[in-house]
Amino acid sequence: MSKKRKRPVAAPPEPVVDASNSNLDGEILQQEDNAAIRSKGKGGGGGILTDKLFSDLPISDLTARAIADMNYTHLTQIQARSIPHLMLGSDVMASAKTGSGKTLAFLIPAIELLHKLRFSPRNGTGVIVLCPTRELAIQTHNVAKELMKYYHSQTVGYVIGGIDLRGEANQLAKGINVLVATPGRLLDHMQKNKSFKYGCLKCLIIDEADRILEENFEEHVREIFKRLPRKDRQTVLFSATQTKKVEDFAKLTFGEKEERQRKLVYVGVDDHESKATVKGLKQGYCVIPSERRFLVLYSFLKKTLARKKKVMVFFSSCNSVKFHAQLLNLIQICYDIHGQLKQHQRTSTFFKFHKAQHGILLCTNVAARGLDIPDVDYIVQYDPPDEPKDYIHRVGRTARGDNGKGSAILFLLPKELQMLIHLKAANISLSEYAFREELVPKLQTYLENIVCGNYILNQSAKEAYRSYLLSYKSHCMKDIFDIHRLDLTGASKSEPGPGEQCIETSKEEEIKRW
Ligand SMILES: Nc1ncnc2c1ncn2[C@@H]1O[C@H](COP(=O)(O)OP(=O)(O)OP(=O)(O)O)[C@@H](O)[C@H]1O
């Protein structure tokens, strides 16, 4: 007889917590100097604006009016330093911190270029912007659309995975001049869609270039490059974290002996800075034993929500996001984004959280790069990132734009403390926050009972726990994140539920089996 599946039901009221450990009004995380992490305040911002005015740029009236409508008057540093080179037609490789205005820096010259060339839909695609994630592509498309709102003869659109290929093909057949795309889907159209015209391409922009050139995109990008016209094509690479790989790629793309190589301009706004993250970001770490992690997170979220804050929490796997969202949704509404969701769910969640005044978004690294969500107060890294670069992009979702402010907290197990050395080497310094044991709510058994009593939650907990161990095992910093030294009993409590029961064989055997 098949087991009847139960849907998660609303949780019974929490047990009365002894007032002495009723953390919920106290500061669960406290900085050593006694100043608990706080969110946005006034004054002393990032100072990314220059005294250069958009009104002094040699751009068309149409673009200038759109920029004025967006209420931008002064250029940011990356805009002031890269736009002149881009408008001269140089190939540019540019780097500037998160939230510093790179999107306008590459879009304005690209739109101007097509305007000057009098591009129209029948010319096909003249500019391609490659983005690593679908949400970032949608966001970049929306900015381009706003900038082009007074243009009547040039068109803008996007093609991304998870959306009907035929619908996109129809749009491409009509002619999309500025096309924002994810690499896999762009290649799909290049291979399968004869009505996609890109023979007149004038500019290729690769946003988050270091990510796009990583292993999982490399093959796609290589194929895309083979198909794109090279003659008279400008190539532009932007990111907050440029790598040697991007440099090598630039050399390869432009060709050592080609004339273009001589025109490659490098713009590094923060090259001489001693900090890899922005000024308005307050960042710290907290060492928390495995078995307390979820309870600390729960308390923290409850408290920040009571103060009407906007929080993003990063996990290492889709299954972890899914399970924690199901569990937290019994207690408190939260949003979640990960790669296992259907695209329409991802897009709708992204826009809901974008618009929300306060709330929680649980996510994987799919939301780590480029997303410009207004007024995020806190970034919590429940699971540590794979490498410093990922750390920089995750925390970059707060403290954005001029005078942006925000806070970030990294959860570490005692054995993971050495990660701070790697972060320090990448110019990231974190303050220490102590968590107060006496304020941790005594809810573990209560939560475990909820999870074990509900089939769906129970299954999700098992999957989340397995995924947590798998991602631990595949972590880049193997010397620190050593699965053989991980306390499995404690780890299972950080995903409250059946935990270790889902590992039936001995620890070593099970790990080897994976
Ligand atoms: N000239 C400007 N004046 C004021 N605000 C600006 C200006 N240019 C951009 N911004 C704002 O700064 C914020 C960050 O911009 P953007 O998303 O382009 O950053 P980014 O450098 O691409 O960040 P990331 O590296 O995270 O992708 C946006 O909210 C944008 O509206």
Coordinates of C-alpha atoms and ligand atoms in Angstrom, one line a residue:
M1 CA 0.0 0.0 0.0
S2 CA 1.4 3.4 -1.0
K3 CA 2.1 5.9 1.8
K4 CA -0.2 8.8 1.7
R5 CA 1.9 12.0 1.2
K6 CA 1.1 14.8 3.7
R7 CA 1.6 18.4 2.7
P8 CA 3.4 20.5 5.2
V9 CA 0.9 21.9 7.7
A10 CA 1.1 25.0 9.8
A11 CA 3.3 24.4 12.8
P12 CA 1.7 24.3 16.2
P13 CA 2.5 27.3 18.4
E14 CA 6.1 27.3 19.7
P15 CA 6.5 25.9 23.2
V16 CA 6.8 28.6 25.8
V17 CA 10.4 29.4 26.0
D18 CA 11.8 30.2 29.4
A19 CA 12.2 33.9 29.6
S20 CA 15.9 33.6 30.4
N21 CA 16.5 32.0 27.1
S22 CA 13.9 33.9 25.2
N23 CA 16.6 35.1 22.8
L24 CA 14.1 36.7 20.5
D25 CA 14.5 40.2 21.8
G26 CA 18.1 39.9 22.6
E27 CA 21.2 40.1 20.4
I28 CA 22.0 36.6 19.4
L29 CA 25.1 37.7 17.5
Q30 CA 27.4 40.2 19.2
Q31 CA 30.5 41.8 18.0
E32 CA 33.5 41.5 20.4
D33 CA 33.4 45.3 20.9
N34 CA 29.8 44.9 22.0
A35 CA 28.4 46.6 18.9
A36 CA 26.0 44.1 17.4
I37 CA 25.8 44.0 13.7
R38 CA 23.5 46.6 12.5
S39 CA 22.1 47.5 9.1
K40 CA 21.9 50.6 7.1
G41 CA 22.8 54.0 8.7
K42 CA 23.6 57.4 7.5
G43 CA 26.8 59.0 6.3
G44 CA 30.3 57.8 5.2
G45 CA 29.2 56.0 2.1
G46 CA 31.1 54.2 -0.6
G47 CA 31.8 57.4 -2.5
I48 CA 31.7 55.9 -5.9
L49 CA 30.5 59.0 -7.7
T50 CA 32.8 61.4 -9.6
D51 CA 32.3 65.0 -10.5
K52 CA 31.8 64.1 -14.2
L53 CA 28.3 64.7 -15.4
F54 CA 26.2 62.5 -17.8
S55 CA 25.1 65.8 -19.4
D56 CA 28.7 66.4 -20.6
L57 CA 29.0 63.0 -22.3
P58 CA 28.8 63.1 -26.1
I59 CA 25.7 60.9 -26.3
S60 CA 22.4 61.2 -28.1
D61 CA 19.6 63.2 -26.7
L62 CA 17.5 60.0 -26.5
T63 CA 19.9 58.3 -24.2
A64 CA 20.6 61.5 -22.2
R65 CA 16.9 61.9 -21.6
A66 CA 16.5 58.3 -20.4
I67 CA 19.4 58.7 -18.0
A68 CA 17.9 61.9 -16.6
D69 CA 14.6 60.1 -16.1
M70 CA 16.5 57.5 -14.1
N71 CA 17.7 60.3 -11.9
Y72 CA 21.4 59.8 -12.5
T73 CA 23.4 63.0 -12.8
H74 CA 27.1 62.1 -12.0
L75 CA 29.1 59.2 -13.4
T76 CA 30.5 56.6 -11.1
Q77 CA 34.2 55.9 -11.2
I78 CA 34.0 52.9 -13.5
Q79 CA 31.6 54.7 -15.8
A80 CA 33.9 57.8 -16.0
R81 CA 36.9 55.6 -16.7
S82 CA 35.5 53.1 -19.1
I83 CA 32.8 54.9 -21.2
P84 CA 35.3 57.2 -23.1
H85 CA 37.4 54.1 -24.2
L86 CA 34.3 52.2 -25.1
M87 CA 32.9 55.0 -27.1
L88 CA 36.2 55.2 -29.1
G89 CA 35.6 51.6 -30.1
S90 CA 38.4 50.0 -28.0
D91 CA 38.2 46.5 -26.6
V92 CA 38.0 46.9 -22.9
M93 CA 38.6 44.6 -19.9
A94 CA 37.3 46.4 -16.8
S95 CA 37.1 45.6 -13.2
A96 CA 35.3 47.5 -10.3
K97 CA 33.8 46.5 -7.0
T98 CA 30.3 45.1 -6.7
G99 CA 27.5 47.7 -7.0
S100 CA 29.7 50.3 -8.6
G101 CA 27.6 50.9 -11.8
K102 CA 29.2 48.6 -14.3
T103 CA 25.9 47.9 -16.1
L104 CA 25.4 51.4 -17.3
A105 CA 29.1 51.6 -18.1
F106 CA 28.9 48.9 -20.7
L107 CA 25.3 49.5 -21.9
I108 CA 25.5 53.3 -22.6
P109 CA 28.3 53.0 -25.2
A110 CA 26.8 49.9 -26.8
I111 CA 23.4 51.6 -27.3
E112 CA 25.2 54.7 -28.7
L113 CA 27.1 52.6 -31.1
L114 CA 24.0 51.1 -32.6
H115 CA 22.3 54.5 -32.7
K116 CA 25.3 56.0 -34.6
L117 CA 25.2 53.1 -37.1
R118 CA 21.4 53.6 -37.5
F119 CA 20.8 50.0 -36.7
S120 CA 17.2 48.8 -37.3
P121 CA 15.6 45.4 -36.7
R122 CA 16.3 44.3 -40.3
N123 CA 20.1 44.5 -39.5
G124 CA 19.6 41.8 -36.8
T125 CA 21.6 41.7 -33.6
G126 CA 24.3 44.3 -33.3
V127 CA 25.1 43.9 -29.6
I128 CA 25.1 40.8 -27.5
V129 CA 25.5 40.9 -23.7
L130 CA 26.3 37.6 -22.1
C131 CA 25.3 37.0 -18.5
P132 CA 25.9 33.9 -16.3
T133 CA 22.4 33.6 -14.9
R134 CA 18.8 34.0 -16.1
E135 CA 17.8 36.6 -13.5
L136 CA 20.8 38.7 -14.2
A137 CA 20.0 38.6 -17.9
I138 CA 16.4 39.7 -17.2
Q139 CA 17.7 42.5 -15.0
T140 CA 20.3 43.7 -17.5
H141 CA 17.6 43.6 -20.3
N142 CA 15.4 45.8 -18.1
V143 CA 18.1 48.4 -17.6
A144 CA 18.8 48.4 -21.4
K145 CA 15.1 48.8 -22.1
E146 CA 14.9 51.8 -19.8
L147 CA 17.9 53.3 -21.4
M148 CA 16.4 52.7 -24.9
K149 CA 12.9 53.9 -24.0
Y150 CA 13.0 56.9 -26.4
Y151 CA 14.5 54.9 -29.2
H152 CA 11.8 53.8 -31.7
S153 CA 14.0 52.2 -34.4
Q154 CA 16.2 50.0 -32.2
T155 CA 15.0 46.9 -30.4
V156 CA 16.1 45.1 -27.2
G157 CA 15.3 41.6 -26.0
Y158 CA 16.6 38.6 -24.1
V159 CA 17.0 34.8 -24.6
I160 CA 17.5 32.6 -21.5
G161 CA 17.2 29.0 -20.6
G162 CA 14.0 27.7 -19.1
I163 CA 11.8 29.6 -21.5
D164 CA 10.0 28.4 -24.6
L165 CA 12.6 28.3 -27.4
R166 CA 10.1 28.8 -30.2
G167 CA 8.7 32.0 -28.6
E168 CA 12.2 33.4 -28.4
A169 CA 12.9 32.3 -32.0
N170 CA 9.9 34.3 -33.2
Q171 CA 11.2 37.4 -31.5
L172 CA 14.7 36.9 -32.9
A173 CA 13.2 36.6 -36.4
K174 CA 11.7 40.1 -36.0
G175 CA 15.2 41.4 -35.2
I176 CA 16.6 42.1 -31.8
N177 CA 19.3 44.7 -32.0
V178 CA 20.5 44.6 -28.3
L179 CA 20.3 41.0 -27.2
V180 CA 21.0 39.9 -23.6
A181 CA 21.5 36.2 -23.3
T182 CA 22.8 33.3 -21.2
P183 CA 25.5 31.3 -23.0
G184 CA 23.7 28.0 -23.3
R185 CA 20.6 29.5 -24.8
L186 CA 22.4 31.8 -27.1
L187 CA 24.3 28.8 -28.5
D188 CA 21.0 26.9 -28.9
H189 CA 19.7 29.7 -31.1
M190 CA 22.9 30.0 -33.1
Q191 CA 22.8 26.2 -33.8
K192 CA 19.1 25.7 -34.4
N193 CA 17.5 29.0 -35.4
K194 CA 18.2 30.0 -39.0
S195 CA 16.2 33.3 -38.6
F196 CA 18.7 34.5 -35.9
K197 CA 20.8 37.1 -37.7
Y198 CA 24.0 38.1 -36.0
G199 CA 26.3 38.5 -39.0
C200 CA 26.5 42.3 -38.4
L201 CA 27.4 42.0 -34.7
K202 CA 29.4 45.1 -33.7
C203 CA 29.9 44.5 -30.0
L204 CA 30.1 41.5 -27.6
I205 CA 29.9 42.3 -23.9
I206 CA 30.7 39.6 -21.4
D207 CA 29.4 40.6 -17.9
E208 CA 30.8 38.6 -14.9
A209 CA 33.5 37.6 -17.3
D210 CA 35.4 35.5 -14.9
R211 CA 32.3 33.4 -14.2
I212 CA 31.4 33.0 -17.8
L213 CA 34.9 31.8 -18.6
E214 CA 34.8 29.1 -15.9
E215 CA 34.7 25.5 -16.7
N216 CA 31.0 24.9 -17.0
F217 CA 30.5 27.7 -19.5
E218 CA 33.8 27.4 -21.3
E219 CA 32.7 24.9 -24.0
H220 CA 29.6 27.0 -24.8
V221 CA 31.6 30.2 -25.0
R222 CA 34.2 28.6 -27.2
E223 CA 31.5 27.5 -29.6
I224 CA 29.8 30.9 -29.5
F225 CA 33.1 32.6 -30.4
K226 CA 33.7 30.3 -33.4
R227 CA 30.4 31.5 -34.8
L228 CA 30.6 35.2 -34.2
P229 CA 32.0 37.6 -36.8
R230 CA 35.4 39.0 -35.7
K231 CA 35.8 41.8 -38.2
D232 CA 35.0 45.2 -36.7
R233 CA 33.6 43.7 -33.5
Q234 CA 34.3 45.3 -30.2
T235 CA 34.8 42.9 -27.3
V236 CA 34.1 44.0 -23.7
L237 CA 34.8 42.1 -20.5
F238 CA 33.5 43.3 -17.2
S239 CA 33.5 41.9 -13.7
A240 CA 34.0 42.7 -10.0
T241 CA 36.6 40.0 -9.9
Q242 CA 38.9 39.6 -12.9
T243 CA 41.2 36.6 -13.0
K244 CA 44.2 35.4 -14.9
K245 CA 41.9 33.3 -16.9
V246 CA 40.1 36.4 -18.2
E247 CA 43.4 38.0 -19.2
D248 CA 44.5 34.8 -21.0
F249 CA 41.1 34.7 -22.7
A250 CA 41.4 38.3 -23.8
K251 CA 44.8 37.6 -25.3
L252 CA 43.4 34.6 -27.0
T253 CA 40.3 36.3 -28.3
F254 CA 42.0 39.4 -29.6
G255 CA 45.0 37.4 -30.9
E256 CA 48.5 38.3 -30.1
K257 CA 49.3 39.6 -33.5
E258 CA 46.0 41.2 -34.4
E259 CA 45.8 44.9 -34.6
R260 CA 42.9 44.7 -32.1
Q261 CA 45.3 43.4 -29.4
R262 CA 47.0 46.8 -29.4
K263 CA 43.7 48.5 -28.7
L264 CA 42.8 46.4 -25.7
V265 CA 42.4 48.8 -22.7
Y266 CA 42.4 47.6 -19.1
V267 CA 40.4 49.6 -16.6
G268 CA 40.9 48.6 -13.0
V269 CA 39.2 51.0 -10.7
D270 CA 40.2 49.4 -7.4
D271 CA 43.6 47.9 -8.3
H272 CA 45.5 49.9 -5.7
E273 CA 42.9 49.4 -3.0
S274 CA 43.6 47.3 0.1
K275 CA 40.0 46.1 0.5
A276 CA 38.2 43.8 -2.0
T277 CA 34.7 44.8 -0.7
V278 CA 32.9 48.1 -0.5
K279 CA 33.3 50.7 2.2
G280 CA 29.7 50.7 3.3
L281 CA 29.8 47.0 4.1
K282 CA 30.1 45.9 7.7
Q283 CA 31.2 42.3 7.7
G284 CA 31.9 39.6 10.3
Y285 CA 32.0 35.9 11.0
C286 CA 30.6 33.9 13.8
V287 CA 31.9 30.5 14.9
I288 CA 28.9 28.3 15.7
P289 CA 29.0 24.6 16.5
S290 CA 27.1 22.5 13.9
E291 CA 24.2 21.6 16.2
R292 CA 23.5 25.3 16.9
R293 CA 23.6 26.6 13.4
F294 CA 20.0 26.4 12.4
L295 CA 18.8 27.7 15.8
V296 CA 21.1 30.7 15.5
L297 CA 19.9 31.3 12.0
Y298 CA 16.3 31.0 13.0
S299 CA 16.7 33.4 15.9
F300 CA 18.6 35.9 13.7
L301 CA 15.9 35.8 11.0
K302 CA 13.1 36.2 13.4
K303 CA 14.7 39.2 15.0
T304 CA 15.7 40.9 11.8
L305 CA 12.2 40.4 10.4
A306 CA 10.7 41.9 13.6
R307 CA 12.8 44.9 12.8
K308 CA 11.5 44.9 9.2
K309 CA 14.8 44.1 7.5
K310 CA 15.6 42.6 4.1
V311 CA 17.9 39.5 4.3
M312 CA 19.5 37.1 1.9
V313 CA 20.7 33.7 3.2
F314 CA 23.1 31.7 1.1
F315 CA 23.2 27.9 1.1
S316 CA 25.5 25.4 -0.7
S317 CA 22.8 23.4 -2.5
C318 CA 19.3 23.6 -4.0
N319 CA 18.1 20.9 -1.6
S320 CA 19.2 22.9 1.4
V321 CA 17.4 26.0 0.2
K322 CA 14.3 23.9 -0.5
F323 CA 14.2 22.3 2.9
H324 CA 15.0 25.4 4.9
A325 CA 12.4 27.3 2.9
Q326 CA 9.7 24.6 3.7
L327 CA 10.6 24.6 7.3
L328 CA 10.9 28.4 7.8
N329 CA 7.6 28.9 5.8
L330 CA 5.8 27.1 8.6
I331 CA 7.0 29.7 11.0
Q332 CA 7.6 32.7 8.8
I333 CA 7.0 33.4 5.2
C334 CA 10.2 33.5 3.1
Y335 CA 11.2 33.5 -0.5
D336 CA 13.5 31.0 -2.2
I337 CA 15.5 30.8 -5.4
H338 CA 17.5 27.9 -6.6
G339 CA 18.2 26.0 -9.8
Q340 CA 15.6 23.3 -9.3
L341 CA 12.7 25.7 -9.6
K342 CA 10.9 26.4 -12.8
Q343 CA 11.9 29.6 -14.5
H344 CA 8.6 31.3 -14.0
Q345 CA 8.8 30.6 -10.3
R346 CA 12.4 31.9 -10.2
T347 CA 11.4 35.1 -12.0
S348 CA 8.3 35.8 -10.0
T349 CA 10.2 35.3 -6.7
F350 CA 13.0 37.5 -7.9
F351 CA 10.6 40.4 -8.6
K352 CA 8.6 39.8 -5.4
F353 CA 11.8 40.0 -3.3
H354 CA 13.0 42.9 -5.4
K355 CA 9.9 44.9 -4.6
A356 CA 9.6 43.8 -0.9
Q357 CA 10.3 46.4 1.8
H358 CA 11.5 43.6 4.0
G359 CA 11.7 39.8 4.0
I360 CA 13.9 36.8 3.7
L361 CA 15.3 35.2 0.5
L362 CA 17.0 31.8 0.8
C363 CA 19.2 31.1 -2.2
T364 CA 22.1 29.3 -3.8
N365 CA 24.9 31.0 -5.7
V366 CA 22.4 31.5 -8.5
A367 CA 21.7 34.8 -6.8
A368 CA 25.3 35.6 -5.9
R369 CA 26.3 37.6 -9.0
G370 CA 25.1 40.9 -10.4
L371 CA 21.6 41.0 -8.9
D372 CA 20.7 44.6 -8.0
I373 CA 18.0 44.1 -5.4
P374 CA 17.3 47.4 -3.6
D375 CA 17.9 47.8 0.2
V376 CA 19.1 44.4 1.2
D377 CA 20.2 44.9 4.8
Y378 CA 21.9 41.6 5.6
I379 CA 23.7 38.9 3.8
V380 CA 24.0 35.7 5.8
Q381 CA 26.3 32.9 4.5
Y382 CA 24.9 29.9 6.3
D383 CA 27.2 27.6 4.2
P384 CA 30.6 29.2 3.5
P385 CA 31.4 30.0 -0.1
D386 CA 33.8 27.8 -2.2
E387 CA 36.3 30.6 -2.6
P388 CA 37.0 34.3 -1.8
K389 CA 35.6 35.3 -5.2
D390 CA 32.2 33.8 -4.4
Y391 CA 32.3 35.5 -1.0
I392 CA 32.9 38.9 -2.6
H393 CA 29.9 38.5 -5.0
R394 CA 27.6 37.2 -2.3
V395 CA 28.2 40.1 0.1
G396 CA 28.0 42.4 -2.9
R397 CA 24.2 42.0 -2.9
T398 CA 24.1 44.6 -0.1
A399 CA 25.8 48.1 0.3
R400 CA 25.3 48.8 -3.4
G401 CA 25.5 52.1 -5.3
D402 CA 26.6 55.4 -3.9
N403 CA 26.6 55.5 -0.1
G404 CA 25.1 52.0 0.1
K405 CA 25.2 50.4 3.5
G406 CA 24.7 46.9 4.7
S407 CA 26.0 44.0 6.8
A408 CA 27.2 40.5 6.1
I409 CA 27.8 37.6 8.4
L410 CA 29.6 34.4 7.6
F411 CA 28.7 31.2 9.7
L412 CA 31.8 29.0 10.3
L413 CA 32.3 25.8 12.2
P414 CA 35.2 25.9 14.7
K415 CA 37.2 23.7 12.3
E416 CA 36.6 26.0 9.4
L417 CA 38.2 29.1 10.9
Q418 CA 41.2 28.8 8.7
M419 CA 39.1 30.0 5.8
L420 CA 39.7 33.5 7.2
I421 CA 43.4 33.2 6.1
H422 CA 42.3 32.7 2.5
L423 CA 39.9 35.6 2.8
K424 CA 42.6 37.8 4.3
A425 CA 44.9 36.9 1.4
A426 CA 42.1 38.1 -1.0
N427 CA 42.0 41.4 0.9
I428 CA 38.9 40.6 2.9
S429 CA 39.0 41.2 6.6
L430 CA 36.2 40.2 8.9
S431 CA 35.4 41.2 12.5
E432 CA 34.5 38.5 14.9
Y433 CA 31.0 38.2 16.3
A434 CA 30.3 36.0 19.2
F435 CA 27.1 34.1 19.4
R436 CA 25.5 34.0 22.8
E437 CA 24.7 30.4 23.8
E438 CA 22.3 31.6 26.5
L439 CA 20.2 33.2 23.9
V440 CA 20.0 30.2 21.5
P441 CA 16.3 29.1 21.7
K442 CA 15.8 25.6 23.0
L443 CA 13.8 24.5 20.0
Q444 CA 15.8 21.6 18.5
T445 CA 13.5 18.8 19.7
Y446 CA 10.5 20.8 18.8
L447 CA 11.7 21.4 15.3
E448 CA 12.9 17.8 14.9
N449 CA 9.4 16.6 15.9
I450 CA 7.8 18.9 13.3
V451 CA 10.1 17.5 10.6
C452 CA 9.8 13.9 11.5
G453 CA 6.0 14.1 11.7
N454 CA 5.7 15.4 8.2
Y455 CA 6.5 13.2 5.2
I456 CA 7.4 16.0 2.8
L457 CA 9.6 17.8 5.3
N458 CA 11.2 14.5 6.3
Q459 CA 12.1 13.7 2.8
S460 CA 13.4 17.2 2.1
A461 CA 15.5 17.1 5.3
K462 CA 17.2 13.9 4.2
E463 CA 17.9 15.3 0.7
A464 CA 19.2 18.6 2.3
Y465 CA 21.5 16.7 4.6
R466 CA 22.9 14.5 1.8
S467 CA 23.5 17.6 -0.4
Y468 CA 25.2 19.4 2.5
L469 CA 27.6 16.5 2.9
L470 CA 28.2 16.3 -0.8
S471 CA 28.9 19.9 -1.2
Y472 CA 31.2 19.7 1.8
K473 CA 33.0 16.9 0.2
S474 CA 33.4 18.8 -3.1
H475 CA 34.5 22.0 -1.5
C476 CA 37.5 23.7 -3.2
M477 CA 39.5 24.1 0.1
K478 CA 39.8 20.5 0.9
D479 CA 42.4 21.1 3.7
I480 CA 39.7 23.1 5.7
F481 CA 36.5 21.5 4.5
D482 CA 37.4 17.9 5.2
I483 CA 34.4 15.6 5.3
H484 CA 36.3 13.0 7.3
R485 CA 36.7 15.5 10.1
L486 CA 33.1 16.7 10.0
D487 CA 31.0 15.9 13.1
L488 CA 28.1 14.1 11.4
T489 CA 25.8 14.1 14.4
G490 CA 26.2 17.9 14.8
A491 CA 25.9 18.5 11.1
S492 CA 22.6 16.5 11.0
K493 CA 21.2 18.9 13.6
S494 CA 21.9 21.9 11.4
E495 CA 19.3 20.5 9.1
P496 CA 16.8 19.6 11.8
G497 CA 15.1 16.3 11.0
P498 CA 16.0 12.6 10.6
G499 CA 19.6 13.7 10.0
E500 CA 22.0 10.9 10.5
Q501 CA 19.3 8.2 10.3
C502 CA 19.5 8.7 6.5
I503 CA 23.0 7.4 6.6
E504 CA 22.6 3.8 7.3
T505 CA 26.1 2.5 6.7
S506 CA 29.1 3.6 8.6
K507 CA 30.4 7.1 7.9
E508 CA 33.5 6.2 5.9
E509 CA 31.7 3.7 3.7
E510 CA 28.9 6.0 3.0
I511 CA 31.2 8.9 2.0
K512 CA 33.2 6.6 -0.2
R513 CA 30.0 5.4 -1.9
W514 CA 29.2 8.9 -3.0
Ligands
LIG1 N1 25.8 57.1 -12.0 C1 25.1 56.6 -11.1 N2 24.6 57.3 -10.1 C2 23.9 56.8 -9.0 N3 23.6 55.5 -9.0 C3 24.1 54.7 -9.9 C4 24.8 55.2 -11.0 N4 25.1 54.1 -11.8 C5 24.6 53.0 -11.3 N5 23.9 53.4 -10.1 C6 23.2 52.4 -9.2 O1 24.2 51.6 -8.6 C7 23.6 50.3 -8.4 C8 24.6 49.2 -8.8 O2 24.8 49.3 -10.2 P1 25.1 48.0 -11.0 O3 24.1 46.9 -10.8 O4 25.4 48.4 -12.4 O5 26.5 47.5 -10.3 P2 27.6 46.5 -10.8 O6 28.8 47.2 -10.7 O7 27.2 45.9 -12.1 O8 27.5 45.4 -9.6 P3 27.8 43.8 -9.6 O9 29.3 43.7 -9.6 O10 27.3 43.3 -8.3 O11 27.2 43.2 -10.8 C9 22.3 50.3 -9.1 O12 21.2 50.3 -8.2 C10 22.3 51.5 -10.0 O13 21.0 52.0 -10.2

